[in-house]
Short mmCIF file of C-alpha atoms (C1' of nucleotides) in Angstrom, two decimals:
data_model
loop_
_atom_site.label_atom_id
_atom_site.label_comp_id
_atom_site.label_asym_id
_atom_site.label_seq_id
_atom_site.Cartn_x
_atom_site.Cartn_y
_atom_site.Cartn_z
CA UNK A 1 0.00 0.00 0.00
CA UNK A 2 3.02 2.27 0.26
CA UNK A 3 6.32 1.12 -1.26
CA UNK A 4 6.93 1.37 -4.98
CA UNK A 5 7.98 -2.27 -5.17
CA UNK A 6 4.76 -3.34 -3.54
CA UNK A 7 2.77 -1.20 -5.93
CA UNK A 8 4.60 -2.80 -8.78
CA UNK A 9 3.80 -6.32 -7.70
CA UNK A 10 0.29 -5.32 -6.75
CA UNK A 11 -0.33 -3.86 -10.17
CA UNK A 12 1.09 -6.98 -11.76
CA UNK A 13 -1.20 -9.17 -9.76
CA UNK A 14 -4.23 -7.04 -10.49
CA UNK A 15 -3.38 -7.15 -14.16
CA UNK A 16 -3.06 -10.93 -14.13
CA UNK A 17 -6.41 -11.21 -12.40
CA UNK A 18 -8.01 -8.92 -14.96
CA UNK A 19 -6.54 -10.82 -17.86
CA UNK A 20 -7.72 -14.10 -16.42
CA UNK A 21 -11.24 -12.73 -16.11
CA UNK A 22 -11.19 -11.42 -19.66
CA UNK A 23 -9.85 -14.63 -21.11
CA UNK A 24 -12.32 -16.69 -19.13
CA UNK A 25 -15.25 -14.59 -20.32
CA UNK A 26 -14.19 -15.03 -23.90
CA UNK A 27 -13.15 -18.68 -23.85
CA UNK A 28 -15.98 -19.92 -21.65
CA UNK A 29 -18.36 -18.24 -24.06
CA UNK A 30 -16.69 -19.50 -27.21
CA UNK A 31 -15.90 -23.08 -26.30
CA UNK A 32 -18.01 -23.77 -23.27
CA UNK A 33 -16.99 -24.04 -19.66
CA UNK A 34 -16.21 -27.71 -19.42
CA UNK A 35 -14.45 -27.64 -22.76
CA UNK A 36 -12.17 -24.80 -21.74
CA UNK A 37 -9.07 -26.11 -20.05
CA UNK A 38 -7.22 -24.09 -17.48
CA UNK A 39 -4.16 -24.45 -19.63
CA UNK A 40 -5.80 -22.90 -22.66
CA UNK A 41 -7.16 -20.22 -20.36
CA UNK A 42 -3.87 -19.31 -18.74
CA UNK A 43 -2.08 -19.48 -22.08
CA UNK A 44 -4.51 -16.93 -23.49
CA UNK A 45 -4.06 -14.76 -20.43
CA UNK A 46 -0.29 -15.08 -20.62
CA UNK A 47 0.05 -16.54 -17.16
CA UNK A 48 0.87 -19.80 -15.46
CA UNK A 49 -1.71 -22.50 -14.92
CA UNK A 50 -1.53 -22.20 -11.15
CA UNK A 51 -2.49 -18.52 -11.27
CA UNK A 52 -6.14 -19.47 -11.44
CA UNK A 53 -5.89 -21.39 -8.23
CA UNK A 54 -4.08 -18.54 -6.55
CA UNK A 55 -6.48 -15.79 -7.55
CA UNK A 56 -9.79 -17.63 -7.59
CA UNK A 57 -9.24 -20.83 -5.67
CA UNK A 58 -10.40 -23.08 -8.48
CA UNK A 59 -11.90 -23.15 -11.93
CA UNK A 60 -15.30 -22.89 -10.27
CA UNK A 61 -14.16 -19.85 -8.32
CA UNK A 62 -13.07 -18.22 -11.54
CA UNK A 63 -16.41 -18.99 -13.13
CA UNK A 64 -18.17 -17.51 -10.13
CA UNK A 65 -16.13 -14.34 -10.45
CA UNK A 66 -16.90 -14.00 -14.15
CA UNK A 67 -20.62 -14.54 -13.58
CA UNK A 68 -20.57 -12.01 -10.78
CA UNK A 69 -18.74 -9.43 -12.85
CA UNK A 70 -20.94 -9.81 -15.92
CA UNK A 71 -24.32 -10.18 -14.22
CA UNK A 72 -24.03 -7.53 -11.53
CA UNK A 73 -25.00 -4.68 -13.85
CA UNK A 74 -27.88 -6.65 -15.33
CA UNK A 75 -29.21 -7.55 -11.92
CA UNK A 76 -28.99 -4.01 -10.68
CA UNK A 77 -30.79 -2.58 -13.68
CA UNK A 78 -33.51 -5.22 -13.50
CA UNK A 79 -34.07 -4.43 -9.85
CA UNK A 80 -34.13 -0.71 -10.58
CA UNK A 81 -36.65 -1.02 -13.37
CA UNK A 82 -38.87 -3.23 -11.24
CA UNK A 83 -38.70 -0.60 -8.51
CA UNK A 84 -39.89 1.98 -10.99
CA UNK A 85 -42.74 -0.18 -12.22
CA UNK A 86 -43.88 -1.00 -8.70
CA UNK A 87 -43.83 2.60 -7.53
CA UNK A 88 -45.70 3.78 -10.62
CA UNK A 89 -49.25 3.13 -11.81
CA UNK A 90 -50.94 0.22 -10.07
CA UNK A 91 -51.94 -1.96 -13.02
CA UNK A 92 -48.60 -3.28 -14.24
CA UNK A 93 -48.78 -4.30 -17.88
CA UNK A 94 -47.32 -7.61 -18.95
CA UNK A 95 -45.46 -5.96 -21.78
CA UNK A 96 -43.80 -3.49 -19.40
CA UNK A 97 -42.80 -6.29 -17.05
CA UNK A 98 -41.34 -8.36 -19.85
CA UNK A 99 -39.51 -5.35 -21.19
CA UNK A 100 -38.06 -4.50 -17.80
CA UNK A 101 -36.64 -7.98 -17.50
CA UNK A 102 -35.50 -8.61 -21.05
CA UNK A 103 -33.91 -5.31 -22.01
CA UNK A 104 -31.21 -5.24 -19.34
CA UNK A 105 -30.18 -8.70 -20.53
CA UNK A 106 -29.84 -7.55 -24.08
CA UNK A 107 -28.14 -4.41 -22.82
CA UNK A 108 -25.16 -6.51 -21.82
CA UNK A 109 -23.62 -5.78 -25.17
CA UNK A 110 -23.68 -2.02 -24.92
CA UNK A 111 -22.55 -2.03 -21.30
CA UNK A 112 -19.22 -3.68 -21.90
CA UNK A 113 -17.71 -1.78 -24.80
CA UNK A 114 -15.62 -3.86 -27.15
CA UNK A 115 -16.01 -6.89 -24.93
CA UNK A 116 -19.78 -6.70 -25.32
CA UNK A 117 -20.21 -9.66 -27.63
CA UNK A 118 -17.90 -11.77 -25.47
CA UNK A 119 -19.94 -10.98 -22.41
CA UNK A 120 -23.26 -11.62 -24.14
CA UNK A 121 -22.12 -14.96 -25.45
CA UNK A 122 -20.76 -15.95 -22.08
CA UNK A 123 -24.05 -15.24 -20.36
CA UNK A 124 -25.99 -16.98 -23.08
CA UNK A 125 -23.75 -19.95 -22.59
CA UNK A 126 -24.16 -19.99 -18.84
CA UNK A 127 -27.93 -19.67 -19.11
CA UNK A 128 -28.15 -22.64 -21.43
CA UNK A 129 -25.63 -24.69 -19.52
CA UNK A 130 -27.05 -28.02 -18.40
CA UNK A 131 -24.44 -28.74 -15.75
CA UNK A 132 -26.02 -28.56 -12.31
CA UNK A 133 -23.10 -26.85 -10.61
CA UNK A 134 -22.97 -24.12 -13.21
CA UNK A 135 -26.70 -23.62 -12.94
CA UNK A 136 -26.32 -23.34 -9.20
CA UNK A 137 -23.69 -20.63 -9.47
CA UNK A 138 -25.82 -18.67 -11.88
CA UNK A 139 -28.91 -19.16 -9.75
CA UNK A 140 -27.20 -17.82 -6.64
CA UNK A 141 -26.30 -14.67 -8.51
CA UNK A 142 -29.68 -13.91 -10.05
CA UNK A 143 -31.94 -15.51 -7.45
CA UNK A 144 -32.94 -12.42 -5.47
CA UNK A 145 -34.01 -10.36 -8.47
CA UNK A 146 -35.60 -13.30 -10.24
CA UNK A 147 -37.65 -14.03 -7.19
CA UNK A 148 -39.02 -10.51 -7.25
CA UNK A 149 -39.91 -10.79 -10.92
CA UNK A 150 -41.56 -14.15 -10.44
CA UNK A 151 -43.73 -12.64 -7.72
CA UNK A 152 -44.50 -9.63 -9.90
CA UNK A 153 -45.63 -11.89 -12.73
CA UNK A 154 -47.82 -13.75 -10.29
CA UNK A 155 -49.54 -10.52 -9.28
CA UNK A 156 -49.84 -9.34 -12.88
CA UNK A 157 -51.38 -12.66 -13.92
CA UNK A 158 -53.99 -13.34 -11.25
CA UNK A 159 -55.87 -15.75 -13.51
CA UNK A 160 -52.92 -18.14 -13.71
CA UNK A 161 -52.13 -20.67 -11.04
CA UNK A 162 -48.63 -21.14 -9.67
CA UNK A 163 -47.67 -23.64 -12.34
CA UNK A 164 -48.92 -21.32 -15.02
CA UNK A 165 -46.85 -18.43 -13.75
CA UNK A 166 -43.76 -20.61 -13.58
CA UNK A 167 -44.50 -21.81 -17.10
CA UNK A 168 -44.56 -18.34 -18.61
CA UNK A 169 -41.59 -17.22 -16.54
CA UNK A 170 -39.57 -20.25 -17.62
CA UNK A 171 -40.58 -19.59 -21.20
CA UNK A 172 -39.31 -16.04 -20.97
CA UNK A 173 -36.00 -17.16 -19.54
CA UNK A 174 -35.65 -19.85 -22.17
CA UNK A 175 -36.33 -17.48 -25.03
CA UNK A 176 -33.89 -14.94 -23.70
CA UNK A 177 -31.28 -17.64 -23.29
CA UNK A 178 -31.76 -19.11 -26.72
CA UNK A 179 -31.59 -15.82 -28.56
CA UNK A 180 -28.71 -14.53 -26.52
CA UNK A 181 -26.55 -17.59 -26.91
CA UNK A 182 -27.38 -18.09 -30.56
CA UNK A 183 -27.29 -21.83 -29.91
CA UNK A 184 -29.74 -22.96 -32.52
CA UNK A 185 -28.59 -20.48 -35.10
CA UNK A 186 -25.39 -22.41 -35.58
CA UNK A 187 -27.37 -25.48 -36.58
CA UNK A 188 -28.28 -24.27 -40.03
CA UNK A 189 -25.39 -21.85 -40.43
CA UNK A 190 -22.36 -23.60 -38.95
CA UNK A 191 -19.86 -21.39 -40.76
CA UNK A 192 -20.48 -17.67 -40.57
CA UNK A 193 -17.26 -15.93 -39.70
CA UNK A 194 -13.93 -17.63 -40.10
CA UNK A 195 -12.28 -17.11 -36.73
CA UNK A 196 -14.90 -16.00 -34.28
CA UNK A 197 -18.57 -16.81 -34.59
CA UNK A 198 -19.41 -13.71 -32.63
CA UNK A 199 -20.17 -11.07 -35.19
CA UNK A 200 -23.87 -10.31 -35.13
CA UNK A 201 -24.53 -11.83 -31.74
CA UNK A 202 -26.16 -9.69 -29.11
CA UNK A 203 -27.90 -7.56 -31.68
CA UNK A 204 -31.11 -9.27 -30.76
CA UNK A 205 -34.16 -7.51 -31.95
CA UNK A 206 -35.67 -6.25 -28.73
CA UNK A 207 -39.07 -5.52 -30.09
CA UNK A 208 -39.40 -8.88 -31.73
CA UNK A 209 -38.43 -10.69 -28.56
CA UNK A 210 -40.62 -8.62 -26.27
CA UNK A 211 -43.53 -9.02 -28.67
CA UNK A 212 -43.10 -12.76 -28.88
CA UNK A 213 -42.92 -13.24 -25.14
CA UNK A 214 -45.80 -10.91 -24.39
CA UNK A 215 -47.94 -12.47 -27.10
CA UNK A 216 -47.13 -15.93 -25.82
CA UNK A 217 -48.08 -15.06 -22.27
CA UNK A 218 -51.36 -13.48 -23.28
CA UNK A 219 -52.20 -16.47 -25.46
CA UNK A 220 -51.53 -18.77 -22.52
CA UNK A 221 -54.18 -16.91 -20.54
CA UNK A 222 -56.98 -17.70 -22.94
CA UNK A 223 -55.97 -21.30 -23.64
CA UNK A 224 -57.23 -23.33 -20.75
CA UNK A 225 -54.75 -25.94 -19.57
CA UNK A 226 -55.63 -29.48 -20.49
CA UNK A 227 -55.51 -31.71 -17.48
CA UNK A 228 -55.05 -35.45 -17.69
CA UNK A 229 -58.02 -37.01 -19.47
CA UNK B 1 -28.18 -68.01 -36.49
CA UNK B 2 -28.92 -71.65 -35.75
CA UNK B 3 -27.17 -73.25 -32.77
CA UNK B 4 -28.43 -72.72 -29.25
CA UNK B 5 -24.98 -71.58 -28.12
CA UNK B 6 -24.91 -68.95 -30.78
CA UNK B 7 -28.36 -67.79 -29.82
CA UNK B 8 -27.22 -67.62 -26.25
CA UNK B 9 -24.22 -65.46 -26.98
CA UNK B 10 -26.25 -63.39 -29.41
CA UNK B 11 -28.86 -62.71 -26.77
CA UNK B 12 -26.16 -61.81 -24.31
CA UNK B 13 -24.56 -59.37 -26.68
CA UNK B 14 -27.85 -57.77 -27.56
CA UNK B 15 -28.59 -57.41 -23.89
CA UNK B 16 -25.30 -55.68 -23.18
CA UNK B 17 -25.81 -53.35 -26.08
CA UNK B 18 -29.31 -52.60 -24.88
CA UNK B 19 -28.17 -51.95 -21.33
CA UNK B 20 -25.45 -49.62 -22.55
CA UNK B 21 -27.99 -47.66 -24.56
CA UNK B 22 -30.36 -47.50 -21.62
CA UNK B 23 -27.70 -46.40 -19.16
CA UNK B 24 -26.36 -43.84 -21.60
CA UNK B 25 -29.83 -42.39 -22.15
CA UNK B 26 -30.35 -42.06 -18.44
CA UNK B 27 -26.90 -40.84 -17.37
CA UNK B 28 -26.33 -38.50 -20.30
CA UNK B 29 -29.67 -36.95 -19.46
CA UNK B 30 -29.09 -36.75 -15.72
CA UNK B 31 -25.48 -35.63 -15.56
CA UNK B 32 -24.74 -34.36 -19.02
CA UNK B 33 -22.68 -35.96 -21.76
CA UNK B 34 -19.25 -34.57 -20.97
CA UNK B 35 -19.77 -35.15 -17.28
CA UNK B 36 -20.65 -38.81 -17.75
CA UNK B 37 -17.53 -40.93 -17.86
CA UNK B 38 -17.44 -44.20 -19.72
CA UNK B 39 -16.56 -45.91 -16.46
CA UNK B 40 -19.62 -44.63 -14.66
CA UNK B 41 -21.64 -45.63 -17.68
CA UNK B 42 -20.37 -49.17 -17.90
CA UNK B 43 -20.66 -49.59 -14.15
CA UNK B 44 -24.32 -48.67 -14.36
CA UNK B 45 -24.82 -51.03 -17.26
CA UNK B 46 -23.01 -53.80 -15.42
CA UNK B 47 -20.48 -54.28 -18.15
CA UNK B 48 -16.83 -53.70 -18.83
CA UNK B 49 -15.48 -50.40 -20.03
CA UNK B 50 -14.26 -51.88 -23.29
CA UNK B 51 -17.81 -52.87 -24.22
CA UNK B 52 -18.53 -49.31 -25.35
CA UNK B 53 -15.62 -49.39 -27.72
CA UNK B 54 -16.59 -52.81 -28.98
CA UNK B 55 -20.24 -52.07 -29.67
CA UNK B 56 -20.12 -48.41 -30.64
CA UNK B 57 -16.51 -47.65 -31.47
CA UNK B 58 -16.26 -44.70 -29.13
CA UNK B 59 -18.16 -42.51 -26.70
CA UNK B 60 -19.26 -40.38 -29.61
CA UNK B 61 -20.50 -43.46 -31.41
CA UNK B 62 -22.56 -44.38 -28.38
CA UNK B 63 -24.03 -40.89 -28.23
CA UNK B 64 -24.89 -41.07 -31.90
CA UNK B 65 -26.65 -44.37 -31.35
CA UNK B 66 -28.69 -43.00 -28.45
CA UNK B 67 -29.70 -39.90 -30.40
CA UNK B 68 -30.63 -42.07 -33.35
CA UNK B 69 -32.68 -44.45 -31.23
CA UNK B 70 -34.56 -41.74 -29.36
CA UNK B 71 -35.15 -39.30 -32.19
CA UNK B 72 -36.09 -41.66 -34.99
CA UNK B 73 -39.71 -42.00 -33.91
CA UNK B 74 -40.05 -38.26 -33.35
CA UNK B 75 -38.61 -37.49 -36.75
CA UNK B 76 -40.83 -39.97 -38.48
CA UNK B 77 -43.97 -38.68 -36.85
CA UNK B 78 -43.08 -35.08 -37.56
CA UNK B 79 -42.54 -35.89 -41.20
CA UNK B 80 -45.80 -37.82 -41.34
CA UNK B 81 -47.82 -35.02 -39.81
CA UNK B 82 -46.27 -32.49 -42.15
CA UNK B 83 -47.20 -34.73 -45.05
CA UNK B 84 -50.78 -34.73 -43.85
CA UNK B 85 -50.87 -30.97 -43.45
CA UNK B 86 -49.38 -30.37 -46.88
CA UNK B 87 -51.75 -32.71 -48.65
CA UNK B 88 -54.78 -31.21 -46.88
CA UNK B 89 -56.36 -27.78 -47.08
CA UNK B 90 -54.19 -25.16 -48.76
CA UNK B 91 -54.06 -22.47 -46.06
CA UNK B 92 -51.96 -24.10 -43.37
CA UNK B 93 -52.67 -22.58 -39.97
CA UNK B 94 -49.76 -21.61 -37.75
CA UNK B 95 -51.33 -23.42 -34.83
CA UNK B 96 -51.57 -26.66 -36.80
CA UNK B 97 -47.97 -26.35 -37.93
CA UNK B 98 -46.76 -25.69 -34.41
CA UNK B 99 -48.80 -28.58 -33.10
CA UNK B 100 -47.45 -30.96 -35.72
CA UNK B 101 -43.92 -30.13 -34.70
CA UNK B 102 -44.29 -29.89 -30.94
CA UNK B 103 -46.54 -32.81 -30.12
CA UNK B 104 -44.28 -35.58 -31.41
CA UNK B 105 -41.53 -34.14 -29.25
CA UNK B 106 -43.69 -34.24 -26.18
CA UNK B 107 -44.87 -37.68 -27.25
CA UNK B 108 -41.40 -38.98 -26.45
CA UNK B 109 -42.58 -39.69 -22.96
CA UNK B 110 -45.52 -41.88 -23.89
CA UNK B 111 -43.61 -43.64 -26.62
CA UNK B 112 -40.97 -45.14 -24.37
CA UNK B 113 -42.92 -46.62 -21.48
CA UNK B 114 -41.21 -46.42 -18.14
CA UNK B 115 -38.12 -44.96 -19.78
CA UNK B 116 -40.12 -42.05 -21.05
CA UNK B 117 -38.84 -39.45 -18.66
CA UNK B 118 -35.26 -40.59 -19.19
CA UNK B 119 -35.64 -40.24 -22.92
CA UNK B 120 -37.31 -36.84 -22.65
CA UNK B 121 -34.60 -35.50 -20.40
CA UNK B 122 -31.89 -36.86 -22.64
CA UNK B 123 -33.31 -35.13 -25.68
CA UNK B 124 -33.83 -31.94 -23.73
CA UNK B 125 -30.22 -32.15 -22.67
CA UNK B 126 -28.96 -32.72 -26.17
CA UNK B 127 -31.07 -29.87 -27.54
CA UNK B 128 -29.64 -27.44 -25.01
CA UNK B 129 -26.11 -28.75 -25.28
CA UNK B 130 -23.62 -26.03 -26.17
CA UNK B 131 -20.86 -28.33 -27.35
CA UNK B 132 -20.43 -28.01 -31.09
CA UNK B 133 -19.82 -31.71 -31.76
CA UNK B 134 -22.94 -32.73 -29.89
CA UNK B 135 -24.96 -30.13 -31.75
CA UNK B 136 -23.58 -31.50 -34.98
CA UNK B 137 -24.65 -35.04 -34.18
CA UNK B 138 -28.13 -33.89 -33.26
CA UNK B 139 -28.34 -31.67 -36.32
CA UNK B 140 -27.46 -34.53 -38.65
CA UNK B 141 -30.31 -36.55 -37.24
CA UNK B 142 -33.05 -33.92 -37.35
CA UNK B 143 -31.81 -31.80 -40.26
CA UNK B 144 -33.97 -33.19 -43.05
CA UNK B 145 -37.26 -32.86 -41.19
CA UNK B 146 -36.37 -29.53 -39.64
CA UNK B 147 -35.54 -28.16 -43.04
CA UNK B 148 -39.00 -29.07 -44.27
CA UNK B 149 -40.64 -27.38 -41.28
CA UNK B 150 -38.55 -24.27 -41.66
CA UNK B 151 -39.68 -24.03 -45.27
CA UNK B 152 -43.28 -24.65 -44.27
CA UNK B 153 -43.13 -21.84 -41.70
CA UNK B 154 -41.72 -19.60 -44.38
CA UNK B 155 -44.69 -20.29 -46.65
CA UNK B 156 -47.19 -19.94 -43.80
CA UNK B 157 -45.68 -16.59 -42.78
CA UNK B 158 -45.29 -14.72 -46.06
CA UNK B 159 -45.14 -11.36 -44.29
CA UNK B 160 -41.97 -12.29 -42.43
CA UNK B 161 -38.54 -12.03 -43.96
CA UNK B 162 -36.00 -14.82 -43.70
CA UNK B 163 -34.63 -13.57 -40.40
CA UNK B 164 -38.12 -13.32 -38.98
CA UNK B 165 -38.92 -16.90 -39.90
CA UNK B 166 -35.69 -18.12 -38.37
CA UNK B 167 -36.48 -16.10 -35.27
CA UNK B 168 -39.86 -17.71 -34.69
CA UNK B 169 -38.54 -21.14 -35.57
CA UNK B 170 -35.63 -20.76 -33.17
CA UNK B 171 -38.04 -19.56 -30.52
CA UNK B 172 -40.17 -22.66 -30.96
CA UNK B 173 -37.15 -24.94 -30.69
CA UNK B 174 -35.91 -23.11 -27.63
CA UNK B 175 -39.24 -23.30 -25.85
CA UNK B 176 -39.57 -26.99 -26.60
CA UNK B 177 -36.05 -27.58 -25.36
CA UNK B 178 -36.48 -25.60 -22.18
CA UNK B 179 -39.72 -27.25 -21.17
CA UNK B 180 -38.56 -30.69 -22.13
CA UNK B 181 -35.28 -30.57 -20.28
CA UNK B 182 -36.75 -28.83 -17.26
CA UNK B 183 -33.51 -26.89 -17.02
CA UNK B 184 -34.83 -23.75 -15.44
CA UNK B 185 -37.31 -25.54 -13.24
CA UNK B 186 -34.52 -26.91 -11.11
CA UNK B 187 -33.38 -23.40 -10.36
CA UNK B 188 -36.10 -22.59 -7.89
CA UNK B 189 -36.81 -26.16 -6.85
CA UNK B 190 -33.44 -27.88 -6.59
CA UNK B 191 -34.73 -30.66 -4.38
CA UNK B 192 -37.89 -32.36 -5.55
CA UNK B 193 -37.28 -36.09 -5.48
CA UNK B 194 -34.51 -37.58 -3.42
CA UNK B 195 -32.67 -39.73 -5.91
CA UNK B 196 -33.87 -38.82 -9.36
CA UNK B 197 -35.12 -35.40 -10.32
CA UNK B 198 -37.18 -36.95 -13.05
CA UNK B 199 -40.66 -37.31 -11.63
CA UNK B 200 -42.91 -34.73 -13.23
CA UNK B 201 -40.71 -34.13 -16.22
CA UNK B 202 -42.15 -34.68 -19.66
CA UNK B 203 -45.67 -34.05 -18.55
CA UNK B 204 -45.55 -30.81 -20.40
CA UNK B 205 -48.86 -29.19 -20.94
CA UNK B 206 -49.31 -29.45 -24.67
CA UNK B 207 -52.01 -26.90 -24.99
CA UNK B 208 -50.15 -24.36 -22.95
CA UNK B 209 -47.00 -24.78 -25.00
CA UNK B 210 -48.76 -24.73 -28.35
CA UNK B 211 -50.75 -21.69 -27.29
CA UNK B 212 -47.66 -19.83 -26.12
CA UNK B 213 -45.71 -20.51 -29.30
CA UNK B 214 -48.61 -19.72 -31.61
CA UNK B 215 -49.44 -16.55 -29.69
CA UNK B 216 -45.82 -15.50 -29.79
CA UNK B 217 -45.54 -16.00 -33.52
CA UNK B 218 -48.73 -14.09 -34.26
CA UNK B 219 -47.61 -11.26 -31.99
CA UNK B 220 -44.33 -11.10 -33.87
CA UNK B 221 -46.24 -10.50 -37.09
CA UNK B 222 -47.89 -7.32 -35.90
CA UNK B 223 -44.86 -5.92 -34.11
CA UNK B 224 -42.69 -4.38 -36.79
CA UNK B 225 -39.02 -5.16 -36.30
CA UNK B 226 -36.96 -2.23 -35.15
CA UNK B 227 -34.11 -1.74 -37.51
CA UNK B 228 -30.95 0.11 -36.57
CA UNK B 229 -31.74 3.79 -35.92
"C1'" DG C 1 -18.16 -63.08 -32.10
"C1'" DT C 2 -18.58 -61.25 -27.33
"C1'" DC C 3 -16.65 -59.69 -23.38
"C1'" DT C 4 -12.95 -58.78 -19.68
"C1'" DA C 5 -8.68 -57.21 -17.64
"C1'" DT C 6 -5.24 -54.08 -18.01
"C1'" DA C 7 -2.09 -50.62 -20.01
"C1'" DC C 8 -1.18 -46.07 -22.23
"C1'" DG C 9 -0.88 -41.23 -23.32
"C1'" DA C 10 -3.12 -36.95 -22.48
"C1'" DA C 11 -5.09 -33.56 -19.72
"C1'" DG C 12 -7.11 -31.47 -15.44
"C1'" DA C 13 -6.58 -29.70 -10.88
"C1'" DT C 14 -3.99 -29.00 -6.85
"C1'" DA C 15 -0.32 -28.92 -3.19
"C1'" DG C 16 3.80 -27.36 -1.89
"C1'" DA C 17 8.54 -25.61 -2.99
"C1'" DC C 18 10.59 -21.40 -4.31
"C1'" DG D 1 3.01 -14.28 -6.46
"C1'" DT D 2 4.80 -17.82 -9.48
"C1'" DC D 3 6.20 -22.28 -11.09
"C1'" DT D 4 7.15 -27.23 -10.92
"C1'" DA D 5 5.86 -31.80 -9.62
"C1'" DT D 6 2.33 -34.95 -8.72
"C1'" DC D 7 -1.94 -37.23 -8.26
"C1'" DT D 8 -6.16 -38.32 -10.37
"C1'" DT D 9 -9.19 -39.34 -14.05
"C1'" DC D 10 -10.33 -39.29 -18.66
"C1'" DG D 11 -11.00 -41.82 -23.38
"C1'" DT D 12 -8.96 -45.20 -26.01
"C1'" DA D 13 -6.29 -49.34 -27.50
"C1'" DT D 14 -4.84 -54.10 -27.03
"C1'" DA D 15 -4.34 -58.96 -25.63
"C1'" DG D 16 -6.56 -62.78 -24.38
"C1'" DA D 17 -10.51 -65.61 -21.90
"C1'" DC D 18 -14.79 -67.65 -23.06
#
DNA sequence: GTCTATACGAAGATAGAC
DNA sequence: GTCTATCTTCGTATAGAC
C-alpha cells in the first residue's frame, strides 16, 4: 500500500487477475466451460496455470467471479426497473414487465464496450448450460431479483395458477437464453465468420423478442390448460 | 443363427448393447454428456469399459446411437404429420404447424414406457447442449425434417422475412427444449425427489406450449421489427 | 463373435517448494 | 506471487478368456 515495489507487484497481480477474467469470459463463451481447459485459459491470459488457483481458488471460483462481474450490472438494472414499475401506476402491464426484464439482458452488449459480444455470449452460454453446478452458481447470482420478478408476474397474472406463472416465466428465460446464446442459429449456419462466430450476436431484436414473449403469455391466458383425461 | 450356443451369446450381446444404450440415455440426461464418464456408464450397465468401444466404437458413437434411437420416432412422426398438413387444405394454420412439430416431441414420454422421462430428459439435454460436436450429431439426425418445417413456416408466414422466420422457428425450438429438459425448473426447486429429479418431467402441458408458441408467432407479425436507428 | 482385464498417453486440478 | 511436480481421471487401444 506504500512502497513502490509493492505497488509494482500489486499492479502486476491485479493485471493478471483482470486478464484471467477477460480470457475466461471469452473462452468460456466461445468453447463452453467444461471444454475450456485451465491451460488454454492461462495461455490466453499469458500466465501460469496455477495462477487461477491462486487468484480464484479453483476453476469454479473463476467462473463464479466471471458470472458475478458480468451479471451484476444486469441484476442491478432489472431491480431498478422493477422498482420503478412498482412505484408507478398500479396496473402493471405484462409488456412493461417483460420489457423490464429482457432489455437489461440484451443491454449486456452495450454495457461492456468492445467486450460486449464476449460478455453476451458468455451469459448466453451460462444460461443454457445443463451442468447442475454451473446452474447453481448462476442461480445464486440472479436468485434475489428473479424471485421478485416471479412474484410480480404472479400478481400481474392473477388468472394463472402457480404452475402457469412458472411456465410463462420459464418460457421467458428460455427465449432470452436461446436468442442470446445463438445456440440454434449455428445449426443451419455452422460457418459464418472464419475465426470467431461472434459477429452479429447480441444484436437481438428487442421488439421482436418482447412481442413474442408478451404475445405468448397473453395467449396462454386464454388457452385453458388441459388436465389429464 | 442356428445353434443354441450362438443364440445364447447373441442374446447376451444384444442385452449388453441394450443396457449400454439405456444407461447412456439415463446418465447422459441426468449428468450431461461430458460429465458422464465411460466408467460410470459401464458400471451402471453392469459391463466392462471396453464394451462401449466394442459395440459403438467410441463414446461419440454411443451418443450417436442413443440420439438415433430416441429421435427416430419423433422425426418420423413429424414428417408424417407435415405430409398430412401439406396434402390437406391449402391455407396451413400456424397453430396446426406448431402442433405438428411440438406434439411428437412431447410424445417422447408416452412412446418409451417407463423410460419415457429418461428419454425426454436426454433429448432436452442434447437440444440445449452447447458443445459443437454434440450439436452437430443432433443436427445430422433432425436436419432433413427440420428443413421441411422451416420451409413450411416460411410459406405460412409470407409477411416475415427470412430472419423473422428463423427467429420464430428458433423460438419454438428453444421453448420446446427448455420445457422438455426442465432446465430452469430446477433453479427454484433444486430438491424435488430424493434420488432422481425426473418425476414430473415430460408431462408438459401441450395446450399451454402450443398456445404460447402460436401466440408469440402471431404477436411477432404485428410488431414491426426495429431496424438500426 | 462377445466380453474382460489391463495398459497407455493426455489432460485437469492442486499442493507445496521457491 | 509464481512455477514445478504430482496425483487423479479421462477416453482409447490391445491382448486374451470364453
